[in-house]
Amino acid sequence: MRALGAPFLPVPAGDDVAIEAGEVGEFPREVALPREHLDAIAENTRRPRGRAGHRAGLVRRLRNLEVAAPHARVVERGVLIR
């Protein structure tokens, strides 16, 4: 993800992602980056699940991030992802 230009994602397992209020506007563009590479990410990072199951989990998590950003902008707050 860093190689794609993503400053927020990924973070080490167990760490939080904290996006400040002033950075929330940039966050949806970053969330779009992995969508363009879902198959490669799923193939290279799958663990106990198969590729399709891992890909589906990635899609679900990305959707959660996409929903959080507009809400944060409306209330003029940041986003904390745990």
MMTF fields as JSON, N, C-alpha, C and O atoms, coordinates in Angstrom:
{
  "mmtfVersion": "1.0.0",
  "mmtfProducer": "UNKNOWN",
  "numBonds": 327,
  "numAtoms": 328,
  "numGroups": 82,
  "numChains": 1,
  "numModels": 1,
  "chainsPerModel": [1],
  "groupsPerChain": [82],
  "chainIdList": ["A"],
  "bondAtomList": [4, 2, 8, 6, 12, 10, 16, 14, 20, 18, 24, 22, 28, 26, 32, 30, 36, 34, 40, 38, 44, 42, 48, 46, 52, 50, 56, 54, 60, 58, 64, 62, 68, 66, 72, 70, 76, 74, 80, 78, 84, 82, 88, 86, 92, 90, 96, 94, 100, 98, 104, 102, 108, 106, 112, 110, 116, 114, 120, 118, 124, 122, 128, 126, 132, 130, 136, 134, 140, 138, 144, 142, 148, 146, 152, 150, 156, 154, 160, 158, 164, 162, 168, 166, 172, 170, 176, 174, 180, 178, 184, 182, 188, 186, 192, 190, 196, 194, 200, 198, 204, 202, 208, 206, 212, 210, 216, 214, 220, 218, 224, 222, 228, 226, 232, 230, 236, 234, 240, 238, 244, 242, 248, 246, 252, 250, 256, 254, 260, 258, 264, 262, 268, 266, 272, 270, 276, 274, 280, 278, 284, 282, 288, 286, 292, 290, 296, 294, 300, 298, 304, 302, 308, 306, 312, 310, 316, 314, 320, 318, 324, 322],
  "bondOrderList": [1, 1, 1, 1, 1, 1, 1, 1, 1, 1, 1, 1, 1, 1, 1, 1, 1, 1, 1, 1, 1, 1, 1, 1, 1, 1, 1, 1, 1, 1, 1, 1, 1, 1, 1, 1, 1, 1, 1, 1, 1, 1, 1, 1, 1, 1, 1, 1, 1, 1, 1, 1, 1, 1, 1, 1, 1, 1, 1, 1, 1, 1, 1, 1, 1, 1, 1, 1, 1, 1, 1, 1, 1, 1, 1, 1, 1, 1, 1, 1, 1],
  "groupList": [{"groupName": "MET", "atomNameList": ["N", "CA", "C", "O"], "elementList": ["N", "C", "C", "O"], "formalChargeList": [0, 0, 0, 0], "bondAtomList": [1, 0, 2, 1, 3, 2], "bondOrderList": [1, 1, 2], "singleLetterCode": "M", "chemCompType": "L-PEPTIDE LINKING"}, {"groupName": "ARG", "atomNameList": ["N", "CA", "C", "O"], "elementList": ["N", "C", "C", "O"], "formalChargeList": [0, 0, 0, 0], "bondAtomList": [1, 0, 2, 1, 3, 2], "bondOrderList": [1, 1, 2], "singleLetterCode": "R", "chemCompType": "L-PEPTIDE LINKING"}, {"groupName": "ALA", "atomNameList": ["N", "CA", "C", "O"], "elementList": ["N", "C", "C", "O"], "formalChargeList": [0, 0, 0, 0], "bondAtomList": [1, 0, 2, 1, 3, 2], "bondOrderList": [1, 1, 2], "singleLetterCode": "A", "chemCompType": "L-PEPTIDE LINKING"}, {"groupName": "LEU", "atomNameList": ["N", "CA", "C", "O"], "elementList": ["N", "C", "C", "O"], "formalChargeList": [0, 0, 0, 0], "bondAtomList": [1, 0, 2, 1, 3, 2], "bondOrderList": [1, 1, 2], "singleLetterCode": "L", "chemCompType": "L-PEPTIDE LINKING"}, {"groupName": "GLY", "atomNameList": ["N", "CA", "C", "O"], "elementList": ["N", "C", "C", "O"], "formalChargeList": [0, 0, 0, 0], "bondAtomList": [1, 0, 2, 1, 3, 2], "bondOrderList": [1, 1, 2], "singleLetterCode": "G", "chemCompType": "PEPTIDE LINKING"}, {"groupName": "PRO", "atomNameList": ["N", "CA", "C", "O"], "elementList": ["N", "C", "C", "O"], "formalChargeList": [0, 0, 0, 0], "bondAtomList": [1, 0, 2, 1, 3, 2], "bondOrderList": [1, 1, 2], "singleLetterCode": "P", "chemCompType": "L-PEPTIDE LINKING"}, {"groupName": "PHE", "atomNameList": ["N", "CA", "C", "O"], "elementList": ["N", "C", "C", "O"], "formalChargeList": [0, 0, 0, 0], "bondAtomList": [1, 0, 2, 1, 3, 2], "bondOrderList": [1, 1, 2], "singleLetterCode": "F", "chemCompType": "L-PEPTIDE LINKING"}, {"groupName": "VAL", "atomNameList": ["N", "CA", "C", "O"], "elementList": ["N", "C", "C", "O"], "formalChargeList": [0, 0, 0, 0], "bondAtomList": [1, 0, 2, 1, 3, 2], "bondOrderList": [1, 1, 2], "singleLetterCode": "V", "chemCompType": "L-PEPTIDE LINKING"}, {"groupName": "ASP", "atomNameList": ["N", "CA", "C", "O"], "elementList": ["N", "C", "C", "O"], "formalChargeList": [0, 0, 0, 0], "bondAtomList": [1, 0, 2, 1, 3, 2], "bondOrderList": [1, 1, 2], "singleLetterCode": "D", "chemCompType": "L-PEPTIDE LINKING"}, {"groupName": "ILE", "atomNameList": ["N", "CA", "C", "O"], "elementList": ["N", "C", "C", "O"], "formalChargeList": [0, 0, 0, 0], "bondAtomList": [1, 0, 2, 1, 3, 2], "bondOrderList": [1, 1, 2], "singleLetterCode": "I", "chemCompType": "L-PEPTIDE LINKING"}, {"groupName": "GLU", "atomNameList": ["N", "CA", "C", "O"], "elementList": ["N", "C", "C", "O"], "formalChargeList": [0, 0, 0, 0], "bondAtomList": [1, 0, 2, 1, 3, 2], "bondOrderList": [1, 1, 2], "singleLetterCode": "E", "chemCompType": "L-PEPTIDE LINKING"}, {"groupName": "HIS", "atomNameList": ["N", "CA", "C", "O"], "elementList": ["N", "C", "C", "O"], "formalChargeList": [0, 0, 0, 0], "bondAtomList": [1, 0, 2, 1, 3, 2], "bondOrderList": [1, 1, 2], "singleLetterCode": "H", "chemCompType": "L-PEPTIDE LINKING"}, {"groupName": "ASN", "atomNameList": ["N", "CA", "C", "O"], "elementList": ["N", "C", "C", "O"], "formalChargeList": [0, 0, 0, 0], "bondAtomList": [1, 0, 2, 1, 3, 2], "bondOrderList": [1, 1, 2], "singleLetterCode": "N", "chemCompType": "L-PEPTIDE LINKING"}, {"groupName": "THR", "atomNameList": ["N", "CA", "C", "O"], "elementList": ["N", "C", "C", "O"], "formalChargeList": [0, 0, 0, 0], "bondAtomList": [1, 0, 2, 1, 3, 2], "bondOrderList": [1, 1, 2], "singleLetterCode": "T", "chemCompType": "L-PEPTIDE LINKING"}],
  "groupTypeList": [0, 1, 2, 3, 4, 2, 5, 6, 3, 5, 7, 5, 2, 4, 8, 8, 7, 2, 9, 10, 2, 4, 10, 7, 4, 10, 6, 5, 1, 10, 7, 2, 3, 5, 1, 10, 11, 3, 8, 2, 9, 2, 10, 12, 13, 1, 1, 5, 1, 4, 1, 2, 4, 11, 1, 2, 4, 3, 7, 1, 1, 3, 1, 12, 3, 10, 7, 2, 2, 5, 11, 2, 1, 7, 7, 10, 1, 4, 7, 3, 9, 1],
  "groupIdList": [1, 2, 3, 4, 5, 6, 7, 8, 9, 10, 11, 12, 13, 14, 15, 16, 17, 18, 19, 20, 21, 22, 23, 24, 25, 26, 27, 28, 29, 30, 31, 32, 33, 34, 35, 36, 37, 38, 39, 40, 41, 42, 43, 44, 45, 46, 47, 48, 49, 50, 51, 52, 53, 54, 55, 56, 57, 58, 59, 60, 61, 62, 63, 64, 65, 66, 67, 68, 69, 70, 71, 72, 73, 74, 75, 76, 77, 78, 79, 80, 81, 82],
  "secStructList": [7, 4, 4, 4, 6, 7, 1, 1, 7, 7, 7, 7, 6, 6, 7, 7, 3, 3, 3, 7, 4, 4, 4, 4, 4, 4, 2, 2, 2, 2, 2, 2, 2, 2, 2, 6, 6, 2, 2, 2, 2, 2, 2, 2, 2, 7, 7, 1, 1, 7, 2, 2, 2, 2, 2, 2, 2, 2, 2, 2, 2, 2, 2, 2, 2, 2, 2, 2, 2, 2, 2, 2, 2, 2, 6, 6, 7, 7, 3, 3, 3, 7],
  "xCoordList": [0.821, 0.0, 0.868, 0.562, 1.921, 2.8, 3.37, 3.509, 3.7, 4.237, 3.222, 3.604, 1.94, 0.888, 0.661, -0.09, 1.31, 1.152, 0.172, -0.347, -0.092, -1.051, -0.344, 0.433, -0.597, 0.061, -0.568, 0.103, -1.846, -2.532, -2.566, -2.507, -2.658, -2.824, -1.583, -0.903, -1.256, -1.787, -1.042, -0.052, -1.524, -0.826, -0.564, -1.262, 0.419, 0.677, -0.541, -1.306, -0.708, -1.819, -1.815, -0.768, -2.971, -3.102, -2.983, -3.312, -2.521, -2.423, -3.706, -4.463, -3.931, -5.084, -4.666, -3.501, -5.634, -5.434, -6.132, -7.33, -5.396, -5.968, -5.812, -4.698, -6.948, -6.949, -7.506, -8.645, -6.693, -7.11, -8.193, -8.321, -8.963, -10.07, -9.61, -10.314, -8.462, -7.957, -7.493, -7.291, -7.318, -6.861, -7.987, -7.783, -9.17, -10.294, -10.642, -11.037, -10.505, -10.819, -9.958, -10.402, -8.741, -7.823, -8.072, -7.692, -8.699, -8.834, -9.612, -9.177, -10.737, -11.456, -10.604, -10.75, -9.726, -8.835, -7.899, -7.599, -7.445, -6.56, -7.3, -6.749, -8.531, -9.315, -9.577, -9.708, -9.654, -9.876, -8.656, -8.806, -7.467, -6.249, -6.3, -6.034, -6.628, -6.636, -7.74, -7.601, -8.826, -9.889, -9.363, -9.805, -8.422, -7.853, -6.925, -6.567, -6.536, -5.558, -6.037, -5.217, -7.346, -7.891, -7.396, -7.041, -7.367, -6.941, -5.498, -5.189, -4.622, -3.214, -3.045, -2.269, -3.756, -3.661, -4.178, -3.543, -5.33, -5.906, -4.978, -4.835, -4.367, -3.468, -2.209, -1.724, -1.687, -0.416, -0.541, 0.468, -1.757, -1.905, -2.849, -3.085, -3.397, -4.362, -3.694, -2.522, -4.442, -3.916, -4.818, -4.72, -5.678, -6.448, -7.559, -7.978, -8.035, -9.111, -8.53, -7.368, -9.343, -8.938, -8.949, -9.365, -8.486, -8.382, -9.722, -9.803, -10.777, -12.101, -12.629, -13.184, -12.459, -12.914, -12.131, -12.691, -10.841, -10.014, -10.387, -10.463, -10.619, -11.019, -12.335, -12.482, -13.293, -14.593, -14.428, -15.11, -13.541, -13.274, -12.655, -12.992, -11.757, -11.152, -12.21, -12.215, -13.094, -14.165, -15.034, -15.377, -15.386, -16.233, -15.529, -16.15, -14.263, -13.527, -13.364, -13.496, -13.078, -12.944, -14.26, -14.269, -15.359, -16.672, -16.899, -17.423, -16.51, -16.637, -15.844, -16.31, -14.646, -13.819, -14.446, -14.423, -15.0, -15.636, -16.838, -17.112, -17.549, -18.722, -18.297, -18.974, -17.183, -16.749, -16.306, -16.586, -15.631, -15.048, -16.093, -15.91, -17.173, -18.161, -18.806, -19.088, -19.038, -19.608, -18.647, -19.064, -17.372, -16.372, -16.329, -16.175, -16.463, -16.456, -17.662, -17.545, -18.82, -20.05, -19.918, -20.33, -19.355, -19.245, -17.911, -17.614, -17.11, -15.826, -14.907, -14.306, -14.82, -13.955, -13.068, -13.254, -12.121, -11.263, -11.896, -13.051, -11.12, -11.568, -10.549, -9.344, -11.035, -10.193, -10.673, -11.831, -9.786, -10.12, -9.359, -8.131, -10.091, -9.493, -9.604, -9.157],
  "yCoordList": [-1.189, 0.0, 1.258, 2.227, 1.239, 2.413, 2.662, 3.811, 1.587, 1.729, 2.363, 2.968, 2.231, 2.833, 4.303, 5.003, 4.764, 6.16, 6.351, 7.452, 5.31, 5.378, 5.762, 4.966, 6.971, 7.363, 6.769, 6.689, 6.348, 5.858, 4.335, 3.782, 3.664, 2.213, 1.554, 2.179, 0.377, -0.352, 0.038, 0.769, -0.452, -0.291, -1.688, -2.632, -1.838, -3.157, -3.677, -2.901, -4.984, -5.599, -5.132, -5.087, -4.794, -4.342, -2.843, -2.324, -2.132, -0.674, -0.04, -0.666, 1.198, 1.956, 2.844, 3.221, 3.168, 4.169, 5.425, 5.401, 6.512, 7.775, 8.807, 9.172, 9.271, 10.287, 11.556, 11.588, 12.59, 13.865, 14.509, 14.202, 15.395, 16.049, 16.701, 16.621, 17.333, 18.001, 17.049, 17.471, 15.77, 14.773, 13.908, 13.143, 14.026, 13.166, 13.309, 12.33, 14.494, 14.711, 13.886, 13.541, 13.562, 12.759, 11.267, 10.479, 10.877, 9.47, 8.642, 7.533, 9.116, 8.292, 7.928, 6.839, 8.825, 8.499, 7.359, 6.491, 7.374, 6.297, 4.97, 3.93, 4.991, 3.766, 3.196, 1.982, 4.053, 3.586, 2.837, 1.985, 3.14, 2.489, 0.964, 0.291, 0.391, -1.065, -1.687, -2.826, -0.969, -1.512, -1.858, -2.826, -1.065, -1.295, -2.508, -2.996, -2.995, -4.081, -5.211, -5.92, -5.391, -6.367, -7.783, -8.486, -8.207, -9.582, -9.816, -10.838, -8.885, -9.033, -9.0, -9.779, -8.112, -8.03, -9.314, -9.867, -9.793, -11.017, -12.207, -13.054, -12.272, -13.383, -13.35, -14.396, -12.17, -12.047, -11.966, -12.054, -11.8, -11.634, -12.634, -12.56, -13.564, -14.494, -15.37, -15.727, -15.699, -16.555, -17.787, -18.694, -17.842, -19.08, -19.244, -20.367, -18.143, -18.224, -18.358, -18.033, -18.833, -18.877, -17.479, -16.515, -17.389, -16.095, -15.381, -14.182, -16.105, -15.485, -14.974, -13.877, -15.754, -15.326, -14.125, -13.215, -14.134, -13.005, -11.745, -10.655, -11.901, -10.758, -10.171, -8.952, -11.038, -10.567, -9.8, -8.799, -10.255, -9.546, -8.179, -7.207, -8.107, -6.82, -5.849, -4.676, -6.332, -5.49, -4.949, -3.767, -5.812, -5.4, -4.335, -3.345, -4.528, -3.546, -2.218, -1.152, -2.288, -1.045, -0.276, 0.951, -0.992, -0.325, 0.401, 1.514, -0.22, 0.443, 1.745, 2.751, 1.718, 2.924, 3.99, 5.177, 3.563, 4.515, 5.191, 6.36, 4.48, 5.038, 5.983, 6.977, 5.681, 6.492, 7.892, 8.857, 8.019, 9.311, 10.408, 11.493, 10.197, 11.281, 11.683, 12.86, 10.709, 11.04, 11.912, 12.851, 11.595, 12.392, 13.81, 14.759, 13.971, 15.328, 16.121, 17.311, 15.475, 16.168, 16.702, 17.827, 15.91, 16.345, 17.038, 17.398, 17.221, 17.898, 17.269, 17.954, 15.953, 15.179, 14.276, 14.146, 13.666, 12.699, 11.321, 11.146, 10.354, 8.963, 8.146, 8.272, 7.307, 6.386, 4.984, 4.64, 4.189, 2.831, 1.892, 1.932, 1.06, 0.101, -1.281, -2.228],
  "zCoordList": [0.0, 0.0, 0.0, -0.694, 0.758, 0.775, -0.621, -1.042, -1.336, -2.688, -3.635, -4.637, -3.327, -4.141, -3.786, -4.467, -2.723, -2.312, -1.177, -0.992, -0.416, 0.683, 1.985, 2.512, 2.52, 3.763, 5.026, 6.055, 4.977, 6.165, 6.252, 7.35, 5.136, 5.109, 4.545, 3.731, 4.91, 6.068, 7.33, 7.288, 8.425, 9.695, 10.242, 9.87, 11.11, 11.69, 12.452, 13.024, 12.451, 13.175, 14.625, 15.27, 15.119, 16.486, 16.662, 17.729, 15.644, 15.717, 15.18, 14.438, 15.567, 15.082, 13.913, 13.783, 13.074, 12.028, 12.524, 12.805, 12.633, 13.093, 11.983, 11.606, 11.467, 10.427, 11.058, 11.523, 11.065, 11.645, 10.789, 9.604, 11.387, 10.685, 9.384, 8.377, 9.387, 8.191, 7.105, 5.966, 7.429, 6.465, 5.919, 4.976, 6.501, 6.117, 4.64, 4.007, 4.085, 2.672, 1.737, 0.641, 2.138, 1.315, 1.476, 0.611, 2.561, 2.892, 1.865, 1.555, 1.321, 0.33, -0.888, -1.443, -1.301, -2.429, -2.06, -2.88, -0.822, -0.387, -0.294, -0.655, 0.182, 0.272, -1.123, -1.279, -2.124, -3.495, -4.047, -4.922, -3.555, -4.064, -3.959, -4.955, -2.804, -2.75, -3.596, -4.04, -3.826, -4.679, -6.066, -6.684, -6.546, -7.873, -7.89, -8.962, -6.722, -6.629, -5.724, -5.141, -5.598, -4.657, -4.904, -3.957, -6.146, -6.419, -5.996, -5.384, -6.314, -5.936, -4.423, -3.869, -3.756, -2.293, -1.665, -0.768, -2.132, -1.585, -1.805, -0.923, -2.942, -3.256, -2.393, -1.961, -2.147, -1.433, 0.076, 0.777, 0.601, 2.049, 2.682, 3.888, 1.923, 2.516, 3.559, 3.44, 4.555, 5.612, 5.734, 4.908, 6.728, 6.879, 5.836, 5.555, 5.265, 4.277, 2.879, 2.635, 1.988, 0.593, -0.003, 0.639, -1.239, -1.916, -2.008, -1.741, -2.382, -2.537, -1.196, -1.125, -0.147, 1.177, 1.683, 2.295, 1.423, 1.853, 1.074, 1.642, -0.22, -1.052, -0.558, -0.477, -0.228, 0.278, 1.589, 1.807, 2.452, 3.702, 3.456, 4.132, 2.494, 2.131, 1.614, 1.987, 0.765, 0.217, 1.351, 1.366, 2.293, 3.422, 4.272, 4.659, 4.558, 5.375, 4.647, 5.248, 3.361, 2.589, 2.576, 2.666, 2.465, 2.468, 3.791, 3.806, 4.889, 6.196, 6.229, 6.763, 5.657, 5.615, 4.725, 5.053, 3.606, 2.682, 3.332, 3.059, 4.178, 4.859, 5.983, 6.243, 6.651, 7.795, 7.385, 8.097, 6.27, 5.879, 5.685, 6.237, 4.941, 4.79, 6.119, 6.343, 6.993, 8.304, 9.105, 9.782, 9.022, 9.742, 9.2, 9.969, 7.896, 7.316, 7.786, 8.076, 7.865, 8.274, 9.698, 9.981, 10.58, 11.973, 12.25, 13.389, 11.192, 11.278, 12.317, 13.144, 12.25, 13.149, 12.317, 11.107, 12.961, 12.305, 12.308, 12.697, 11.868, 11.843, 12.617, 12.397, 13.522, 14.249, 13.913, 14.148, 13.367, 12.974, 13.889, 13.962, 14.576, 15.513, 14.983, 15.63]
}
